[in-house]
Amino acid sequence: MLKLLNIVKTYGKNKNLTKALDSVSIKIKGGELLAIVGASGSGKSTLLNILGLLDIPNCGDYFLNGENTKNLKDKELSYFRNKYFGFVIQNYALINDYTVFENVEIPINYSKNTKNKKERVEKVLENVKLLEKIEQKGSDLSGGEKQRVCIARAIVNDPSIILADEPTGSLDKKTGKNIIDILKKINKNLKTVIIVTHNESVANQCDRIITLEDGKIIKDKSRESEETSFGNIDASSFC
Ligand code: ADP
């Protein structure tokens, strides 16, 4: 479903050039529960942003359901982003003055399908066990509740892929476990869930763990211990 081939992403120029991703190739099947791990600065967020079409690589190919995303124009990119992806981020990015309902309805308002809005918002809030807070303001929620609203917002348009960047990073252990349990439940409903995490116990609950170091994949392990990556191919001939 997702295929990256020799993806290179650089920032800056000359002396200040940073290779955030250095010829990354991966194939991710529909329904995988995948963790991306690595030290700070190893390229995890850059990889997640490229997967979610929030950022564009300098070179390499990214196929999304067989479509080479290189050929997509800005409008198509945002259409694909809305259609395929739900984003869960560490600091929630909720609008504090909005109610829970108003926060969760935002992606529906940006999509073409605004039918049954109230029912859809209520259903996802029920899934994250937050229906009783539907009229509460974002500012009046705990960290764990905010993250659950963020997850409800990510799934309300029923995307097939959830991208989570350090979803437990700001939470205590117990609340973090609750968030991972919700993400695992979403994965059980045949959604692909990709989690960037520093937390070893979170990574160990995933079916596959990709480890990045200096923008390269140094390990790609599935639960059955087979190497699933295509391996890193020298990008110099492509870029
Ligand atoms: P991680 O998520 O693993 O901490 P990142 O993907 O955020 O790593 O960053 C990878 C490298 O790219 C780091 O060296 C970082 O400083 C650099 N980088 C990321 N985003 C930018 C940016 N917008 N401008 C310049 N450098 C960046």
CSV table of C-alpha atoms and ligand atoms in Angstrom, one decimal:
chain,number,residue,atom,x,y,z
A,1,MET,CA,0.0,0.0,0.0
A,2,LEU,CA,2.8,2.4,0.9
A,3,LYS,CA,6.1,2.1,-1.0
A,4,LEU,CA,9.1,4.3,-0.6
A,5,LEU,CA,12.1,3.9,-2.9
A,6,ASN,CA,15.4,5.7,-2.3
A,7,ILE,CA,13.8,8.6,-0.5
A,8,VAL,CA,16.2,11.4,0.2
A,9,LYS,CA,15.3,14.5,2.2
A,10,THR,CA,17.8,17.3,2.9
A,11,TYR,CA,17.5,20.6,4.8
A,12,GLY,CA,19.7,23.6,4.3
A,13,LYS,CA,22.6,24.1,1.9
A,14,ASN,CA,26.4,23.7,1.6
A,15,LYS,CA,27.9,23.8,5.0
A,16,ASN,CA,24.5,23.7,6.7
A,17,LEU,CA,23.2,20.7,4.7
A,18,THR,CA,21.5,18.1,6.8
A,19,LYS,CA,20.5,14.8,5.2
A,20,ALA,CA,17.4,14.0,7.3
A,21,LEU,CA,16.6,10.9,5.2
A,22,ASP,CA,19.3,9.2,3.3
A,23,SER,CA,18.0,6.7,0.6
A,24,VAL,CA,15.2,5.2,2.6
A,25,SER,CA,13.2,2.3,1.0
A,26,ILE,CA,10.3,0.6,2.7
A,27,LYS,CA,7.1,-1.2,1.8
A,28,ILE,CA,4.2,-1.0,4.3
A,29,LYS,CA,1.3,-3.2,3.8
A,30,GLY,CA,-2.3,-2.3,4.7
A,31,GLY,CA,-3.2,-3.2,8.3
A,32,GLU,CA,0.3,-3.1,9.7
A,33,LEU,CA,1.0,-1.9,13.2
A,34,LEU,CA,4.4,-0.3,12.8
A,35,ALA,CA,6.8,1.6,15.1
A,36,ILE,CA,9.5,3.9,13.9
A,37,VAL,CA,12.3,4.3,16.5
A,38,GLY,CA,15.7,5.9,16.6
A,39,ALA,CA,17.6,8.6,18.5
A,40,SER,CA,16.5,12.2,18.4
A,41,GLY,CA,17.5,13.7,15.0
A,42,SER,CA,17.6,10.3,13.3
A,43,GLY,CA,14.8,11.3,10.8
A,44,LYS,CA,11.7,9.8,12.4
A,45,SER,CA,9.4,12.8,12.1
A,46,THR,CA,10.7,13.6,8.6
A,47,LEU,CA,9.8,10.1,7.5
A,48,LEU,CA,6.4,10.3,9.1
A,49,ASN,CA,5.8,13.7,7.4
A,50,ILE,CA,6.8,12.4,4.0
A,51,LEU,CA,4.5,9.3,4.5
A,52,GLY,CA,1.6,11.7,5.4
A,53,LEU,CA,2.3,13.9,2.4
A,54,LEU,CA,3.1,16.8,4.7
A,55,ASP,CA,6.5,17.1,3.2
A,56,ILE,CA,8.0,16.3,-0.2
A,57,PRO,CA,11.3,14.4,-0.6
A,58,ASN,CA,14.2,15.9,-2.7
A,59,CYS,CA,14.3,12.7,-4.6
A,60,GLY,CA,13.1,9.1,-4.7
A,61,ASP,CA,9.7,7.8,-5.3
A,62,TYR,CA,6.7,7.4,-2.9
A,63,PHE,CA,3.9,5.2,-4.2
A,64,LEU,CA,0.6,5.4,-2.3
A,65,ASN,CA,-1.8,2.7,-3.4
A,66,GLY,CA,0.2,2.4,-6.6
A,67,GLU,CA,0.1,6.1,-7.4
A,68,ASN,CA,3.4,7.9,-7.6
A,69,THR,CA,2.9,10.9,-5.4
A,70,LYS,CA,5.6,12.8,-7.3
A,71,ASN,CA,3.1,13.4,-10.0
A,72,LEU,CA,0.5,14.9,-7.7
A,73,LYS,CA,-0.2,18.7,-7.7
A,74,ASP,CA,-0.8,20.6,-4.4
A,75,LYS,CA,-4.6,20.3,-4.6
A,76,GLU,CA,-4.3,16.5,-5.2
A,77,LEU,CA,-1.8,16.2,-2.4
A,78,SER,CA,-4.2,17.7,0.1
A,79,TYR,CA,-7.0,15.5,-1.3
A,80,PHE,CA,-4.9,12.4,-0.8
A,81,ARG,CA,-3.8,13.5,2.6
A,82,ASN,CA,-7.4,14.0,3.8
A,83,LYS,CA,-8.6,10.8,2.2
A,84,TYR,CA,-5.9,8.4,3.4
A,85,PHE,CA,-4.4,9.8,6.6
A,86,GLY,CA,-5.3,10.7,10.1
A,87,PHE,CA,-2.7,12.4,12.2
A,88,VAL,CA,-2.1,12.0,16.0
A,89,ILE,CA,0.6,14.3,17.4
A,90,GLN,CA,2.3,14.7,20.7
A,91,ASN,CA,0.9,18.1,21.7
A,92,TYR,CA,-2.6,17.4,20.5
A,93,ALA,CA,-3.0,20.7,18.5
A,94,LEU,CA,-6.6,21.1,19.8
A,95,ILE,CA,-8.3,24.5,19.7
A,96,ASN,CA,-8.7,25.3,23.4
A,97,ASP,CA,-11.7,27.6,22.9
A,98,TYR,CA,-13.6,25.0,20.8
A,99,THR,CA,-15.6,22.2,22.4
A,100,VAL,CA,-14.7,18.6,21.9
A,101,PHE,CA,-17.4,18.4,19.2
A,102,GLU,CA,-16.1,21.4,17.4
A,103,ASN,CA,-12.5,20.1,17.5
A,104,VAL,CA,-13.4,16.7,16.1
A,105,GLU,CA,-15.7,18.0,13.3
A,106,ILE,CA,-12.8,20.0,11.8
A,107,PRO,CA,-11.6,17.3,9.3
A,108,ILE,CA,-15.2,16.7,8.2
A,109,ASN,CA,-15.7,20.4,7.4
A,110,TYR,CA,-12.5,20.2,5.2
A,111,SER,CA,-13.7,17.0,3.4
A,112,LYS,CA,-16.3,16.6,0.6
A,113,ASN,CA,-18.5,14.3,2.7
A,114,THR,CA,-20.1,16.3,5.4
A,115,LYS,CA,-23.1,14.0,5.8
A,116,ASN,CA,-24.3,12.7,9.2
A,117,LYS,CA,-21.7,14.9,10.9
A,118,LYS,CA,-23.2,14.8,14.4
A,119,GLU,CA,-23.5,11.0,14.3
A,120,ARG,CA,-20.0,10.5,13.0
A,121,VAL,CA,-18.5,12.7,15.7
A,122,GLU,CA,-20.5,11.0,18.4
A,123,LYS,CA,-19.4,7.6,17.1
A,124,VAL,CA,-15.7,8.3,17.2
A,125,LEU,CA,-16.0,10.0,20.6
A,126,GLU,CA,-17.7,6.8,21.8
A,127,ASN,CA,-14.8,4.8,20.4
A,128,VAL,CA,-12.4,6.8,22.5
A,129,LYS,CA,-14.8,6.8,25.5
A,130,LEU,CA,-15.2,10.5,25.6
A,131,LEU,CA,-18.8,11.0,24.5
A,132,GLU,CA,-19.8,12.5,27.9
A,133,LYS,CA,-17.3,15.4,27.3
A,134,ILE,CA,-18.7,16.4,23.9
A,135,GLU,CA,-19.7,19.9,25.0
A,136,GLN,CA,-16.6,20.5,27.1
A,137,LYS,CA,-14.0,23.1,26.0
A,138,GLY,CA,-10.5,21.8,24.9
A,139,SER,CA,-8.9,23.8,27.6
A,140,ASP,CA,-10.8,21.9,30.3
A,141,LEU,CA,-9.5,18.5,29.4
A,142,SER,CA,-6.6,16.4,30.9
A,143,GLY,CA,-3.6,15.5,28.7
A,144,GLY,CA,-5.0,12.0,28.2
A,145,GLU,CA,-8.4,13.3,27.3
A,146,LYS,CA,-6.9,15.8,24.8
A,147,GLN,CA,-5.0,12.9,23.2
A,148,ARG,CA,-8.2,10.9,22.9
A,149,VAL,CA,-9.9,13.9,21.2
A,150,CYS,CA,-6.9,14.1,18.9
A,151,ILE,CA,-7.4,10.4,18.0
A,152,ALA,CA,-11.1,10.9,17.5
A,153,ARG,CA,-10.3,13.8,15.1
A,154,ALA,CA,-7.8,11.6,13.3
A,155,ILE,CA,-10.3,8.8,12.6
A,156,VAL,CA,-13.5,10.8,12.0
A,157,ASN,CA,-13.1,10.7,8.2
A,158,ASP,CA,-12.4,7.0,8.4
A,159,PRO,CA,-8.8,7.2,6.9
A,160,SER,CA,-7.0,3.9,6.2
A,161,ILE,CA,-3.7,5.0,7.7
A,162,ILE,CA,-3.1,6.6,11.2
A,163,LEU,CA,0.2,8.4,11.7
A,164,ALA,CA,1.1,9.0,15.3
A,165,ASP,CA,4.1,11.2,16.2
A,166,GLU,CA,5.1,10.4,19.9
A,167,PRO,CA,1.5,9.9,20.9
A,168,THR,CA,2.4,9.1,24.5
A,169,GLY,CA,5.3,11.6,24.8
A,170,SER,CA,3.5,14.0,27.1
A,171,LEU,CA,1.6,11.4,29.1
A,172,ASP,CA,2.2,9.4,32.3
A,173,LYS,CA,2.7,5.6,31.9
A,174,LYS,CA,-0.9,4.6,32.7
A,175,THR,CA,-2.5,7.2,30.4
A,176,GLY,CA,0.0,6.4,27.7
A,177,LYS,CA,-0.9,2.7,27.9
A,178,ASN,CA,-4.6,3.7,27.4
A,179,ILE,CA,-3.7,5.7,24.3
A,180,ILE,CA,-1.7,2.8,22.8
A,181,ASP,CA,-4.6,0.4,23.6
A,182,ILE,CA,-6.9,2.7,21.6
A,183,LEU,CA,-4.4,2.8,18.7
A,184,LYS,CA,-4.1,-1.0,18.8
A,185,LYS,CA,-7.9,-1.3,18.7
A,186,ILE,CA,-8.0,1.0,15.6
A,187,ASN,CA,-5.4,-1.3,14.0
A,188,LYS,CA,-7.5,-4.4,14.8
A,189,ASN,CA,-10.2,-2.7,12.6
A,190,LEU,CA,-7.8,-3.2,9.7
A,191,LYS,CA,-6.3,0.3,9.7
A,192,THR,CA,-2.6,0.8,9.2
A,193,VAL,CA,-1.1,2.4,12.3
A,194,ILE,CA,2.4,3.9,12.2
A,195,ILE,CA,3.8,5.2,15.5
A,196,VAL,CA,7.0,7.3,16.0
A,197,THR,CA,8.1,6.6,19.5
A,198,HIS,CA,11.1,6.8,21.9
A,199,ASN,CA,9.3,4.4,24.2
A,200,GLU,CA,10.6,0.8,23.9
A,201,SER,CA,7.6,-0.7,25.5
A,202,VAL,CA,5.3,1.0,23.0
A,203,ALA,CA,7.5,-0.2,20.1
A,204,ASN,CA,7.5,-3.7,21.4
A,205,GLN,CA,3.7,-3.9,21.2
A,206,CYS,CA,3.9,-3.2,17.4
A,207,ASP,CA,4.1,-6.0,14.7
A,208,ARG,CA,7.1,-4.4,13.1
A,209,ILE,CA,9.9,-2.0,14.2
A,210,ILE,CA,11.9,0.2,11.9
A,211,THR,CA,15.0,1.7,13.4
A,212,LEU,CA,16.5,4.9,11.9
A,213,GLU,CA,20.0,6.2,12.4
A,214,ASP,CA,21.3,9.3,10.7
A,215,GLY,CA,18.5,9.2,8.2
A,216,LYS,CA,19.1,5.5,7.2
A,217,ILE,CA,17.1,2.4,8.1
A,218,ILE,CA,19.5,0.3,10.2
A,219,LYS,CA,17.0,-2.3,11.2
A,220,ASP,CA,13.6,-3.5,10.0
A,221,LYS,CA,12.2,-6.2,12.1
A,222,SER,CA,8.8,-7.8,12.1
A,223,ARG,CA,7.4,-9.8,15.0
A,224,GLU,CA,8.4,-13.0,13.2
A,225,SER,CA,12.0,-11.6,13.0
A,226,GLU,CA,12.2,-11.5,9.3
A,227,GLU,CA,13.9,-8.5,7.6
A,228,THR,CA,11.2,-6.8,5.6
A,229,SER,CA,12.9,-3.7,4.2
A,230,PHE,CA,14.3,-3.5,0.7
A,231,GLY,CA,17.5,-2.4,2.3
A,232,ASN,CA,19.3,0.9,1.7
A,233,ILE,CA,20.4,1.5,-1.8
A,234,ASP,CA,23.1,4.1,-2.5
A,235,ALA,CA,21.2,7.2,-3.4
A,236,SER,CA,24.0,9.0,-5.1
A,237,SER,CA,23.0,7.7,-8.5
A,238,PHE,CA,19.5,9.0,-8.0
A,239,CYS,CA,20.0,12.5,-6.5
B,1,ADP,P1,13.6,12.9,14.8
B,1,ADP,O1,12.2,13.0,14.5
B,1,ADP,O2,14.2,11.5,14.7
B,1,ADP,O3,14.0,13.6,16.0
B,1,ADP,P2,13.8,14.8,12.5
B,1,ADP,O4,13.1,14.1,11.4
B,1,ADP,O5,13.0,15.8,13.3
B,1,ADP,O6,14.4,13.7,13.6
B,1,ADP,O7,15.1,15.5,12.0
B,1,ADP,C1,16.1,14.8,11.3
B,1,ADP,C2,17.2,15.8,11.0
B,1,ADP,O8,16.7,16.8,10.1
B,1,ADP,C3,17.8,16.5,12.2
B,1,ADP,O9,19.1,16.7,12.1
B,1,ADP,C4,17.0,17.8,12.2
B,1,ADP,O10,17.8,18.8,12.9
B,1,ADP,C5,16.9,18.1,10.7
B,1,ADP,N1,15.7,18.9,10.4
B,1,ADP,C6,14.4,18.4,10.6
B,1,ADP,N2,13.5,19.4,10.2
B,1,ADP,C7,14.3,20.5,9.8
B,1,ADP,C8,14.0,21.7,9.2
B,1,ADP,N3,12.7,22.1,9.0
B,1,ADP,N4,15.0,22.6,8.9
B,1,ADP,C9,16.3,22.2,9.1
B,1,ADP,N5,16.6,21.0,9.6
B,1,ADP,C10,15.6,20.1,9.9
